[in-house]
Amino acid sequence: MCICLMKPGLPGMPHKGAAMTTTLSALPAAARASSQPKVKGVQHWSNALFVLPFVLVYIALLVVPVVTGLWLSLNDVDVLSGDRAFIGLANFARLWHDDIFRGAIRNTFLFVLMTTPAFVALGLALALALNRQDRVGTALRTIFFGSSVLSVTIVTLVWRLVFMTDKGLLANVMHSLGLASINPLTSSALALPAIALVTVWWIIGLPMMLFLAALQQIPEEIYEAAAMDNAGRWRTFWSITLPQLRKTVALVAIIEVILQFQLFGQAQLMTNGGPNNSSRPLVQFIYEAGFQQWALGYSAAAAQVLFGLMLIGVALQMWISKRGQTQSGEST
Amino acid sequence: MSARQHAGRRMGDHLILAAVMVLALLWIAPLAWVFALSFKPNAFLAQHTDVVLGAPYTLKNYTDILGTSSVFRWIANSCIVSVTQTLLTLVLCSLAGYGFARTAFPGQKALYVFVLAGLAVPEQAVVIPLHRLFADLDLHNTYSGLILPRLAAPFGVFLMTQYFKAIPKDIEEAALLDSTPRWKIFLRIVLPLSIPAQATLGIFTFLTAWNDYLWPLISASKPDMYTLTLGLAATQSNFAQSEGIGYLMAQAVFAGLPIFVIYLFFQKHIVSAVAGTTVR
């Protein structure tokens, strides 16, 4: 539901305190310097009243639905009559043989493979170029991050207009270059790459900002030493910057894998999965099975597959941040 | 470093900056193109979309939006949903964060782990059960139906707990010795210190709610209950037969501009909220 990285150095994790004081931390200095975590006082039942309201909402609207979803995925549900029959893993077996579902899985993986490297490489490149304190840097950062605040429906509206057959901005540019124009959204080879391009355009700001924050944590002395050695731009990047950013690169990659696995709005609004099912992602499959064909059990089963894939992603993410934590612990 | 190397390096810096500027122009080109053409008559756009600057100009696309569409209703819905969701999230998460970070009660640790486990649950895994639950409770096409599901997201609790843990303990000690009730300590002493975290969580929650698409699409089927994000999707669905390109462009500008202006004003906070919450 929400991406959250338990990255070392977040407020309240004292072991890395000093390194995280830059930019993103909104903590007051006093709070940051503190290494004392808790005033516990006396254990008392009444203290649980603080957490009770949230826990009730959490159980009712998250825990119960997760369990119900698992149960539904093992059932055949008829929405109209309200009939329900336990069918074990039959829904999953049917998914396994469903060509549209397999296509959706394939499209989702392809999309993740197209976008994640772009987010990492372009995000890092932009961060390196825009890691400057002047106005130009600020203005350019504003531009690259700005599109992230737009909603998916605005973004897709703008890009559908840009890709419009014969009249879109893309067609205009291609005409003026003397090329035949094409609407990528109507081509089964280009639809998914076009959606990937739009997605990168939309939210490149996030990886860029994460890399910028990480860049600002690299100690200045390391660069000074490199300057003394007359190390060139490339050598400085490969031998200093990149090794220092190794953990951030891994984290950005995993954030993006998890985020992009959930592709839905862009595909649904721009191509509706077409042409020829070439751009239907997994979440759209879940949506269509559940809310257009009203095959609730079947849709719930597909949702469990997504859930499982994302759990693998989250586990990887925790494993990497933990490894990063011990590494940085050793180095200090 | 020799003077020549130095000059070479500065040259390189300039080249890189120039390249990034070109890329930035490409980046804003789609938005600029849509913005410029939204001021042109539909009849003109049916013939040319390659004339960006120059006559004819018109405001008709915008007056059409104001006169005919439900866009104001959708904006109002979006405001109601986003603001309420943000406020409720702040209340629930601050209380829970304080409870987990600064107090002690039996079973606290286990409960915290139980709550954090929810971070791994993707929204899509629960939409079908939630849809059934809300249908049983007759909550679809209501504000509560749009607001409630995201209140269960444990992310805010995690953020607030981490924040409260980092506040020095001596701040509370004196009050605790005086046996001041916990809720008073929370309200008067600890809560005011957490304003920065409230801002981060608030901005993040507001933007997420404002831009949310999947749940409103599932829960709100009546156009009267659409949020702005959803309403724009509905007008796109008849893209080919719509009232004209200019009208669509004006809609994109009309819906996007307010949030973009807010972004320009609160840029620093928004960036740290979005980037910061992801890192934490």
PDB file of N, CA and C in Angstrom, chain A residues 1 4-5 7 11 24-28 31 34 37-40 43-44 47 50-51 54 58 65 142 146 149 151 153-154 160 167 169 172 201 204 209-210 230 233 262 264 268-269 291 299 307 310, chain B residues 1 9 12-13 27 33 49 95 101-105 108 114-115 118 120-122 124 128-129 131 152 158 162-163 165-166 169 172 176 182 196 211 213-214 229 232-233 236 239 256 263 267 278-280:
ATOM      1  N   MET A   1       0.838  -1.188   0.000  1.00  0.00           N
ATOM      2  CA  MET A   1       0.000   0.000   0.000  1.00  0.00           C
ATOM      3  C   MET A   1       0.868   1.231   0.000  1.00  0.00           C
ATOM      4  N   CYS A   4       7.715   1.968   2.070  1.00  0.00           N
ATOM      5  CA  CYS A   4       8.384   2.553   3.205  1.00  0.00           C
ATOM      6  C   CYS A   4       9.678   1.819   3.424  1.00  0.00           C
ATOM      7  N   LEU A   5      10.745   2.563   3.439  1.00  0.00           N
ATOM      8  CA  LEU A   5      12.032   1.927   3.557  1.00  0.00           C
ATOM      9  C   LEU A   5      12.609   2.155   4.924  1.00  0.00           C
ATOM     10  N   LYS A   7      15.297   2.640   6.151  1.00  0.00           N
ATOM     11  CA  LYS A   7      16.670   2.937   5.826  1.00  0.00           C
ATOM     12  C   LYS A   7      17.414   3.342   7.093  1.00  0.00           C
ATOM     13  N   PRO A  11      15.312   9.237  11.642  1.00  0.00           N
ATOM     14  CA  PRO A  11      15.301   9.822  12.970  1.00  0.00           C
ATOM     15  C   PRO A  11      15.006   8.755  14.010  1.00  0.00           C
ATOM     16  N   LEU A  24      16.870  16.293   4.085  1.00  0.00           N
ATOM     17  CA  LEU A  24      15.555  15.701   4.188  1.00  0.00           C
ATOM     18  C   LEU A  24      15.044  15.614   5.611  1.00  0.00           C
ATOM     19  N   SER A  25      15.929  15.603   6.566  1.00  0.00           N
ATOM     20  CA  SER A  25      15.462  15.423   7.931  1.00  0.00           C
ATOM     21  C   SER A  25      14.779  16.690   8.411  1.00  0.00           C
ATOM     22  N   ALA A  26      13.564  16.521   8.872  1.00  0.00           N
ATOM     23  CA  ALA A  26      12.814  17.682   9.324  1.00  0.00           C
ATOM     24  C   ALA A  26      12.895  17.819  10.837  1.00  0.00           C
ATOM     25  N   LEU A  27      13.806  17.109  11.437  1.00  0.00           N
ATOM     26  CA  LEU A  27      13.852  17.106  12.896  1.00  0.00           C
ATOM     27  C   LEU A  27      14.537  18.337  13.468  1.00  0.00           C
ATOM     28  N   PRO A  28      14.081  18.775  14.629  1.00  0.00           N
ATOM     29  CA  PRO A  28      14.828  19.823  15.318  1.00  0.00           C
ATOM     30  C   PRO A  28      16.170  19.269  15.790  1.00  0.00           C
ATOM     31  N   ALA A  31      16.339  17.049  18.829  1.00  0.00           N
ATOM     32  CA  ALA A  31      15.806  15.710  18.679  1.00  0.00           C
ATOM     33  C   ALA A  31      16.815  14.817  17.979  1.00  0.00           C
ATOM     34  N   SER A  34      19.697  13.606  20.138  1.00  0.00           N
ATOM     35  CA  SER A  34      19.343  12.689  21.210  1.00  0.00           C
ATOM     36  C   SER A  34      19.594  11.254  20.828  1.00  0.00           C
ATOM     37  N   PRO A  37      16.008   6.918  23.475  1.00  0.00           N
ATOM     38  CA  PRO A  37      14.765   6.684  22.764  1.00  0.00           C
ATOM     39  C   PRO A  37      13.488   6.928  23.554  1.00  0.00           C
ATOM     40  N   LYS A  38      13.334   6.451  24.730  1.00  0.00           N
ATOM     41  CA  LYS A  38      11.991   6.421  25.298  1.00  0.00           C
ATOM     42  C   LYS A  38      11.920   6.892  26.743  1.00  0.00           C
ATOM     43  N   VAL A  39      10.795   7.514  27.061  1.00  0.00           N
ATOM     44  CA  VAL A  39      10.412   7.660  28.450  1.00  0.00           C
ATOM     45  C   VAL A  39       9.302   6.642  28.612  1.00  0.00           C
ATOM     46  N   LYS A  40       9.564   5.599  29.295  1.00  0.00           N
ATOM     47  CA  LYS A  40       8.542   4.584  29.355  1.00  0.00           C
ATOM     48  C   LYS A  40       7.585   4.809  30.504  1.00  0.00           C
ATOM     49  N   GLN A  43       4.425   0.721  33.170  1.00  0.00           N
ATOM     50  CA  GLN A  43       3.556  -0.031  32.265  1.00  0.00           C
ATOM     51  C   GLN A  43       2.131   0.069  32.765  1.00  0.00           C
ATOM     52  N   HIS A  44       1.258   0.470  31.904  1.00  0.00           N
ATOM     53  CA  HIS A  44      -0.125   0.557  32.346  1.00  0.00           C
ATOM     54  C   HIS A  44      -1.054   0.315  31.159  1.00  0.00           C
ATOM     55  N   ASN A  47      -2.332   3.182  28.922  1.00  0.00           N
ATOM     56  CA  ASN A  47      -1.511   3.749  27.843  1.00  0.00           C
ATOM     57  C   ASN A  47      -1.899   3.194  26.480  1.00  0.00           C
ATOM     58  N   PHE A  50      -3.907   5.150  23.705  1.00  0.00           N
ATOM     59  CA  PHE A  50      -3.321   5.998  22.655  1.00  0.00           C
ATOM     60  C   PHE A  50      -3.328   5.280  21.308  1.00  0.00           C
ATOM     61  N   VAL A  51      -3.031   4.001  21.324  1.00  0.00           N
ATOM     62  CA  VAL A  51      -2.920   3.291  20.048  1.00  0.00           C
ATOM     63  C   VAL A  51      -4.236   2.650  19.627  1.00  0.00           C
ATOM     64  N   PHE A  54      -6.280   3.803  16.264  1.00  0.00           N
ATOM     65  CA  PHE A  54      -5.679   3.366  15.005  1.00  0.00           C
ATOM     66  C   PHE A  54      -5.765   1.860  14.847  1.00  0.00           C
ATOM     67  N   TYR A  58      -7.198  -0.195  11.758  1.00  0.00           N
ATOM     68  CA  TYR A  58      -6.236  -1.057  11.063  1.00  0.00           C
ATOM     69  C   TYR A  58      -6.777  -2.484  10.940  1.00  0.00           C
ATOM     70  N   PRO A  65      -9.689  -7.380   5.775  1.00  0.00           N
ATOM     71  CA  PRO A  65      -9.710  -7.541   4.310  1.00  0.00           C
ATOM     72  C   PRO A  65      -8.613  -8.449   3.765  1.00  0.00           C
ATOM     73  N   THR A 142      13.212  21.972  -9.877  1.00  0.00           N
ATOM     74  CA  THR A 142      11.777  22.238  -9.845  1.00  0.00           C
ATOM     75  C   THR A 142      11.082  21.638 -11.063  1.00  0.00           C
ATOM     76  N   GLY A 146       8.565  18.609 -10.760  1.00  0.00           N
ATOM     77  CA  GLY A 146       7.223  19.190 -10.814  1.00  0.00           C
ATOM     78  C   GLY A 146       6.135  18.255 -11.309  1.00  0.00           C
ATOM     79  N   VAL A 149       3.806  15.931  -8.994  1.00  0.00           N
ATOM     80  CA  VAL A 149       2.658  16.311  -8.172  1.00  0.00           C
ATOM     81  C   VAL A 149       1.344  16.209  -8.959  1.00  0.00           C
ATOM     82  N   SER A 151      -1.725  14.458 -10.977  1.00  0.00           N
ATOM     83  CA  SER A 151      -2.367  13.155 -10.815  1.00  0.00           C
ATOM     84  C   SER A 151      -2.251  12.349 -12.101  1.00  0.00           C
ATOM     85  N   THR A 153      -4.399  11.057 -13.924  1.00  0.00           N
ATOM     86  CA  THR A 153      -5.331  11.370 -15.002  1.00  0.00           C
ATOM     87  C   THR A 153      -4.902  12.612 -15.784  1.00  0.00           C
ATOM     88  N   ILE A 154      -4.275  13.572 -15.120  1.00  0.00           N
ATOM     89  CA  ILE A 154      -3.775  14.738 -15.855  1.00  0.00           C
ATOM     90  C   ILE A 154      -2.617  14.310 -16.756  1.00  0.00           C
ATOM     91  N   ARG A 160      -1.833  11.631 -23.919  1.00  0.00           N
ATOM     92  CA  ARG A 160      -2.681  11.151 -25.023  1.00  0.00           C
ATOM     93  C   ARG A 160      -2.800  12.227 -26.087  1.00  0.00           C
ATOM     94  N   LYS A 167      -2.250  14.712 -35.213  1.00  0.00           N
ATOM     95  CA  LYS A 167      -2.338  16.079 -34.697  1.00  0.00           C
ATOM     96  C   LYS A 167      -1.553  16.304 -33.414  1.00  0.00           C
ATOM     97  N   LEU A 169       1.586  16.432 -30.577  1.00  0.00           N
ATOM     98  CA  LEU A 169       2.894  17.083 -30.608  1.00  0.00           C
ATOM     99  C   LEU A 169       3.935  16.171 -31.254  1.00  0.00           C
ATOM    100  N   ASN A 172       3.476  16.192 -34.948  1.00  0.00           N
ATOM    101  CA  ASN A 172       3.960  17.453 -35.504  1.00  0.00           C
ATOM    102  C   ASN A 172       5.466  17.455 -35.667  1.00  0.00           C
ATOM    103  N   TRP A 201       8.737  10.057 -17.258  1.00  0.00           N
ATOM    104  CA  TRP A 201       8.535  11.516 -17.312  1.00  0.00           C
ATOM    105  C   TRP A 201       7.788  11.981 -16.064  1.00  0.00           C
ATOM    106  N   ILE A 204      10.151  10.893 -12.378  1.00  0.00           N
ATOM    107  CA  ILE A 204      11.606  10.834 -12.282  1.00  0.00           C
ATOM    108  C   ILE A 204      12.086  11.650 -11.074  1.00  0.00           C
ATOM    109  N   MET A 209      15.540  13.052  -6.304  1.00  0.00           N
ATOM    110  CA  MET A 209      15.662  13.648  -4.981  1.00  0.00           C
ATOM    111  C   MET A 209      16.340  12.692  -3.994  1.00  0.00           C
ATOM    112  N   LEU A 210      16.044  11.395  -4.128  1.00  0.00           N
ATOM    113  CA  LEU A 210      16.685  10.426  -3.228  1.00  0.00           C
ATOM    114  C   LEU A 210      18.190  10.399  -3.464  1.00  0.00           C
ATOM    115  N   ASN A 230      44.357  14.907  -8.556  1.00  0.00           N
ATOM    116  CA  ASN A 230      44.055  15.243  -9.944  1.00  0.00           C
ATOM    117  C   ASN A 230      43.155  14.213 -10.621  1.00  0.00           C
ATOM    118  N   ARG A 233      36.872  13.664 -13.819  1.00  0.00           N
ATOM    119  CA  ARG A 233      35.459  13.528 -13.505  1.00  0.00           C
ATOM    120  C   ARG A 233      35.024  12.055 -13.452  1.00  0.00           C
ATOM    121  N   GLN A 262       2.950  -2.010  -9.507  1.00  0.00           N
ATOM    122  CA  GLN A 262       1.561  -1.635  -9.281  1.00  0.00           C
ATOM    123  C   GLN A 262       1.001  -0.799 -10.418  1.00  0.00           C
ATOM    124  N   PHE A 264      -1.054   0.797 -13.054  1.00  0.00           N
ATOM    125  CA  PHE A 264      -2.468   0.623 -13.372  1.00  0.00           C
ATOM    126  C   PHE A 264      -3.009   1.806 -14.174  1.00  0.00           C
ATOM    127  N   GLN A 268      -4.379   1.760 -18.007  1.00  0.00           N
ATOM    128  CA  GLN A 268      -5.825   1.704 -18.172  1.00  0.00           C
ATOM    129  C   GLN A 268      -6.341   2.926 -18.938  1.00  0.00           C
ATOM    130  N   LEU A 269      -5.781   4.091 -18.648  1.00  0.00           N
ATOM    131  CA  LEU A 269      -6.292   5.313 -19.260  1.00  0.00           C
ATOM    132  C   LEU A 269      -5.737   5.553 -20.666  1.00  0.00           C
ATOM    133  N   PHE A 291     -14.136  -6.115 -11.063  1.00  0.00           N
ATOM    134  CA  PHE A 291     -15.142  -5.070 -11.109  1.00  0.00           C
ATOM    135  C   PHE A 291     -15.795  -4.878 -12.475  1.00  0.00           C
ATOM    136  N   SER A 299     -10.532 -12.788  -9.221  1.00  0.00           N
ATOM    137  CA  SER A 299      -9.791 -11.543  -9.083  1.00  0.00           C
ATOM    138  C   SER A 299      -8.961 -11.549  -7.796  1.00  0.00           C
ATOM    139  N   PHE A 307       0.336  -9.784  -4.491  1.00  0.00           N
ATOM    140  CA  PHE A 307       0.759  -9.658  -3.104  1.00  0.00           C
ATOM    141  C   PHE A 307       2.044 -10.465  -2.884  1.00  0.00           C
ATOM    142  N   MET A 310       5.015  -8.879  -4.518  1.00  0.00           N
ATOM    143  CA  MET A 310       5.474  -7.678  -3.818  1.00  0.00           C
ATOM    144  C   MET A 310       6.127  -8.015  -2.484  1.00  0.00           C
TER     145      MET A 310
ATOM    146  N   MET B   1      45.959  21.175  -9.156  1.00  0.00           N
ATOM    147  CA  MET B   1      45.297  21.108 -10.457  1.00  0.00           C
ATOM    148  C   MET B   1      45.804  22.240 -11.336  1.00  0.00           C
ATOM    149  N   ARG B   9      37.796  21.330 -16.940  1.00  0.00           N
ATOM    150  CA  ARG B   9      36.761  20.868 -16.040  1.00  0.00           C
ATOM    151  C   ARG B   9      35.550  21.801 -16.067  1.00  0.00           C
ATOM    152  N   GLY B  12      33.626  21.296 -19.126  1.00  0.00           N
ATOM    153  CA  GLY B  12      32.803  20.093 -18.978  1.00  0.00           C
ATOM    154  C   GLY B  12      31.557  20.379 -18.180  1.00  0.00           C
ATOM    155  N   ASP B  13      31.709  21.125 -17.085  1.00  0.00           N
ATOM    156  CA  ASP B  13      30.549  21.492 -16.265  1.00  0.00           C
ATOM    157  C   ASP B  13      29.505  22.216 -17.100  1.00  0.00           C
ATOM    158  N   TRP B  27      11.406  18.200 -21.318  1.00  0.00           N
ATOM    159  CA  TRP B  27      10.557  17.749 -20.223  1.00  0.00           C
ATOM    160  C   TRP B  27       9.288  18.585 -20.117  1.00  0.00           C
ATOM    161  N   TRP B  33       3.009  22.855 -24.560  1.00  0.00           N
ATOM    162  CA  TRP B  33       2.211  22.706 -25.791  1.00  0.00           C
ATOM    163  C   TRP B  33       0.716  22.651 -25.437  1.00  0.00           C
ATOM    164  N   THR B  49      -2.589  21.833 -35.297  1.00  0.00           N
ATOM    165  CA  THR B  49      -2.117  21.825 -33.926  1.00  0.00           C
ATOM    166  C   THR B  49      -0.639  22.193 -33.886  1.00  0.00           C
ATOM    167  N   LEU B  95      -1.501   9.965  17.831  1.00  0.00           N
ATOM    168  CA  LEU B  95      -1.865   9.245  19.052  1.00  0.00           C
ATOM    169  C   LEU B  95      -1.133   7.907  19.118  1.00  0.00           C
ATOM    170  N   ALA B 101       5.804   4.994  21.054  1.00  0.00           N
ATOM    171  CA  ALA B 101       7.160   5.481  21.281  1.00  0.00           C
ATOM    172  C   ALA B 101       7.435   5.857  22.731  1.00  0.00           C
ATOM    173  N   ARG B 102       6.453   6.410  23.414  1.00  0.00           N
ATOM    174  CA  ARG B 102       6.761   7.035  24.699  1.00  0.00           C
ATOM    175  C   ARG B 102       6.052   6.421  25.890  1.00  0.00           C
ATOM    176  N   THR B 103       5.143   5.519  25.685  1.00  0.00           N
ATOM    177  CA  THR B 103       4.476   4.932  26.839  1.00  0.00           C
ATOM    178  C   THR B 103       4.754   3.432  26.851  1.00  0.00           C
ATOM    179  N   ALA B 104       4.293   2.777  27.892  1.00  0.00           N
ATOM    180  CA  ALA B 104       4.466   1.330  27.975  1.00  0.00           C
ATOM    181  C   ALA B 104       3.158   0.700  28.376  1.00  0.00           C
ATOM    182  N   PHE B 105       2.812  -0.375  27.704  1.00  0.00           N
ATOM    183  CA  PHE B 105       1.643  -1.156  28.115  1.00  0.00           C
ATOM    184  C   PHE B 105       1.903  -2.611  27.729  1.00  0.00           C
ATOM    185  N   GLN B 108       2.927  -4.286  24.063  1.00  0.00           N
ATOM    186  CA  GLN B 108       3.188  -3.167  23.152  1.00  0.00           C
ATOM    187  C   GLN B 108       4.065  -3.559  21.966  1.00  0.00           C
ATOM    188  N   PHE B 114       2.961  -6.127  14.727  1.00  0.00           N
ATOM    189  CA  PHE B 114       1.718  -6.468  14.034  1.00  0.00           C
ATOM    190  C   PHE B 114       1.268  -5.318  13.126  1.00  0.00           C
ATOM    191  N   VAL B 115       1.381  -4.091  13.623  1.00  0.00           N
ATOM    192  CA  VAL B 115       0.980  -2.928  12.819  1.00  0.00           C
ATOM    193  C   VAL B 115       1.948  -2.720  11.653  1.00  0.00           C
ATOM    194  N   GLY B 118       1.668  -4.498   8.275  1.00  0.00           N
ATOM    195  CA  GLY B 118       0.734  -3.965   7.286  1.00  0.00           C
ATOM    196  C   GLY B 118       1.405  -3.161   6.191  1.00  0.00           C
ATOM    197  N   ALA B 120       3.603  -4.073   4.287  1.00  0.00           N
ATOM    198  CA  ALA B 120       3.891  -4.914   3.129  1.00  0.00           C
ATOM    199  C   ALA B 120       2.654  -5.209   2.296  1.00  0.00           C
ATOM    200  N   VAL B 121       1.490  -4.759   2.744  1.00  0.00           N
ATOM    201  CA  VAL B 121       0.257  -5.104   2.022  1.00  0.00           C
ATOM    202  C   VAL B 121      -0.023  -4.084   0.924  1.00  0.00           C
ATOM    203  N   PRO B 122      -0.047  -4.499  -0.334  1.00  0.00           N
ATOM    204  CA  PRO B 122      -0.388  -3.544  -1.381  1.00  0.00           C
ATOM    205  C   PRO B 122      -1.899  -3.283  -1.407  1.00  0.00           C
ATOM    206  N   GLN B 124      -3.895  -3.123  -3.769  1.00  0.00           N
ATOM    207  CA  GLN B 124      -4.660  -3.971  -4.687  1.00  0.00           C
ATOM    208  C   GLN B 124      -5.049  -5.301  -4.063  1.00  0.00           C
ATOM    209  N   ILE B 128     -10.797  -5.836  -3.269  1.00  0.00           N
ATOM    210  CA  ILE B 128     -12.000  -6.646  -3.494  1.00  0.00           C
ATOM    211  C   ILE B 128     -12.765  -6.889  -2.183  1.00  0.00           C
ATOM    212  N   PRO B 129     -12.075  -7.375  -1.131  1.00  0.00           N
ATOM    213  CA  PRO B 129     -12.782  -7.489   0.153  1.00  0.00           C
ATOM    214  C   PRO B 129     -13.339  -6.151   0.640  1.00  0.00           C
ATOM    215  N   HIS B 131     -14.321  -3.633  -1.148  1.00  0.00           N
ATOM    216  CA  HIS B 131     -15.494  -3.293  -1.943  1.00  0.00           C
ATOM    217  C   HIS B 131     -16.733  -4.006  -1.412  1.00  0.00           C
ATOM    218  N   ALA B 152      -6.301   3.218   7.340  1.00  0.00           N
ATOM    219  CA  ALA B 152      -5.727   2.012   7.930  1.00  0.00           C
ATOM    220  C   ALA B 152      -4.259   1.835   7.558  1.00  0.00           C
ATOM    221  N   PHE B 158       4.250   4.482  11.711  1.00  0.00           N
ATOM    222  CA  PHE B 158       5.691   4.232  11.701  1.00  0.00           C
ATOM    223  C   PHE B 158       6.460   5.558  11.747  1.00  0.00           C
ATOM    224  N   GLN B 162       8.751   6.807  14.987  1.00  0.00           N
ATOM    225  CA  GLN B 162      10.174   7.111  14.851  1.00  0.00           C
ATOM    226  C   GLN B 162      10.481   8.522  15.326  1.00  0.00           C
ATOM    227  N   TYR B 163       9.582   9.433  14.988  1.00  0.00           N
ATOM    228  CA  TYR B 163       9.829  10.827  15.344  1.00  0.00           C
ATOM    229  C   TYR B 163       9.747  11.030  16.849  1.00  0.00           C
ATOM    230  N   LYS B 165      10.177   8.917  19.158  1.00  0.00           N
ATOM    231  CA  LYS B 165      11.283   8.237  19.833  1.00  0.00           C
ATOM    232  C   LYS B 165      12.511   9.130  19.917  1.00  0.00           C
ATOM    233  N   ALA B 166      12.656  10.004  18.930  1.00  0.00           N
ATOM    234  CA  ALA B 166      13.881  10.803  18.850  1.00  0.00           C
ATOM    235  C   ALA B 166      13.831  12.058  19.722  1.00  0.00           C
ATOM    236  N   LYS B 169      14.190  12.478  26.280  1.00  0.00           N
ATOM    237  CA  LYS B 169      13.231  12.050  27.286  1.00  0.00           C
ATOM    238  C   LYS B 169      13.106  13.017  28.450  1.00  0.00           C
ATOM    239  N   GLU B 172       9.880  15.139  29.046  1.00  0.00           N
ATOM    240  CA  GLU B 172       8.688  14.653  29.712  1.00  0.00           C
ATOM    241  C   GLU B 172       8.897  14.374  31.196  1.00  0.00           C
ATOM    242  N   LEU B 176       6.239  14.053  34.286  1.00  0.00           N
ATOM    243  CA  LEU B 176       5.873  12.726  34.787  1.00  0.00           C
ATOM    244  C   LEU B 176       6.022  12.642  36.305  1.00  0.00           C
ATOM    245  N   ARG B 182      -1.046  11.438  31.341  1.00  0.00           N
ATOM    246  CA  ARG B 182      -0.388  11.211  30.061  1.00  0.00           C
ATOM    247  C   ARG B 182      -0.956  12.059  28.929  1.00  0.00           C
ATOM    248  N   PRO B 196       7.000  19.521  12.712  1.00  0.00           N
ATOM    249  CA  PRO B 196       7.641  19.192  11.433  1.00  0.00           C
ATOM    250  C   PRO B 196       7.205  17.832  10.890  1.00  0.00           C
ATOM    251  N   ASN B 211      -4.446  12.576  -5.435  1.00  0.00           N
ATOM    252  CA  ASN B 211      -4.118  11.905  -6.693  1.00  0.00           C
ATOM    253  C   ASN B 211      -4.602  10.466  -6.750  1.00  0.00           C
ATOM    254  N   TYR B 213      -6.424   7.122  -7.407  1.00  0.00           N
ATOM    255  CA  TYR B 213      -7.244   6.791  -8.574  1.00  0.00           C
ATOM    256  C   TYR B 213      -7.993   5.468  -8.421  1.00  0.00           C
ATOM    257  N   LEU B 214      -7.283   4.400  -7.989  1.00  0.00           N
ATOM    258  CA  LEU B 214      -7.898   3.068  -8.004  1.00  0.00           C
ATOM    259  C   LEU B 214      -9.115   2.973  -7.084  1.00  0.00           C
ATOM    260  N   THR B 229      -9.609  13.763  -9.742  1.00  0.00           N
ATOM    261  CA  THR B 229      -8.789  12.783 -10.465  1.00  0.00           C
ATOM    262  C   THR B 229      -9.667  11.812 -11.249  1.00  0.00           C
ATOM    263  N   LEU B 232     -11.719  13.557 -14.218  1.00  0.00           N
ATOM    264  CA  LEU B 232     -10.916  13.759 -15.426  1.00  0.00           C
ATOM    265  C   LEU B 232     -10.787  12.477 -16.219  1.00  0.00           C
ATOM    266  N   ALA B 233     -10.691  11.351 -15.511  1.00  0.00           N
ATOM    267  CA  ALA B 233     -10.609  10.066 -16.210  1.00  0.00           C
ATOM    268  C   ALA B 233     -11.899   9.814 -16.963  1.00  0.00           C
ATOM    269  N   GLN B 236     -12.089  11.625 -20.147  1.00  0.00           N
ATOM    270  CA  GLN B 236     -11.166  11.096 -21.155  1.00  0.00           C
ATOM    271  C   GLN B 236     -11.704   9.855 -21.837  1.00  0.00           C
ATOM    272  N   PHE B 239     -12.647  10.062 -25.325  1.00  0.00           N
ATOM    273  CA  PHE B 239     -11.617  10.912 -25.905  1.00  0.00           C
ATOM    274  C   PHE B 239     -11.941  11.287 -27.350  1.00  0.00           C
ATOM    275  N   GLY B 256      -4.688  20.774 -13.416  1.00  0.00           N
ATOM    276  CA  GLY B 256      -3.298  20.652 -12.992  1.00  0.00           C
ATOM    277  C   GLY B 256      -2.725  21.911 -12.379  1.00  0.00           C
ATOM    278  N   TYR B 263       2.479  23.534  -5.445  1.00  0.00           N
ATOM    279  CA  TYR B 263       3.816  22.931  -5.441  1.00  0.00           C
ATOM    280  C   TYR B 263       4.902  24.002  -5.485  1.00  0.00           C
ATOM    281  N   GLN B 267       7.274  24.057  -2.361  1.00  0.00           N
ATOM    282  CA  GLN B 267       8.143  23.090  -2.992  1.00  0.00           C
ATOM    283  C   GLN B 267       9.045  22.340  -2.024  1.00  0.00           C
ATOM    284  N   THR B 278       9.493   8.402   1.638  1.00  0.00           N
ATOM    285  CA  THR B 278       9.867   7.176   0.955  1.00  0.00           C
ATOM    286  C   THR B 278      11.106   6.580   1.592  1.00  0.00           C
ATOM    287  N   VAL B 279      12.037   7.454   1.947  1.00  0.00           N
ATOM    288  CA  VAL B 279      13.266   6.946   2.532  1.00  0.00           C
ATOM    289  C   VAL B 279      12.996   6.346   3.901  1.00  0.00           C
ATOM    290  N   ARG B 280      12.163   7.044   4.652  1.00  0.00           N
ATOM    291  CA  ARG B 280      11.884   6.504   5.982  1.00  0.00           C
ATOM    292  C   ARG B 280      10.928   5.398   5.838  1.00  0.00           C
TER     293      ARG B 280
END
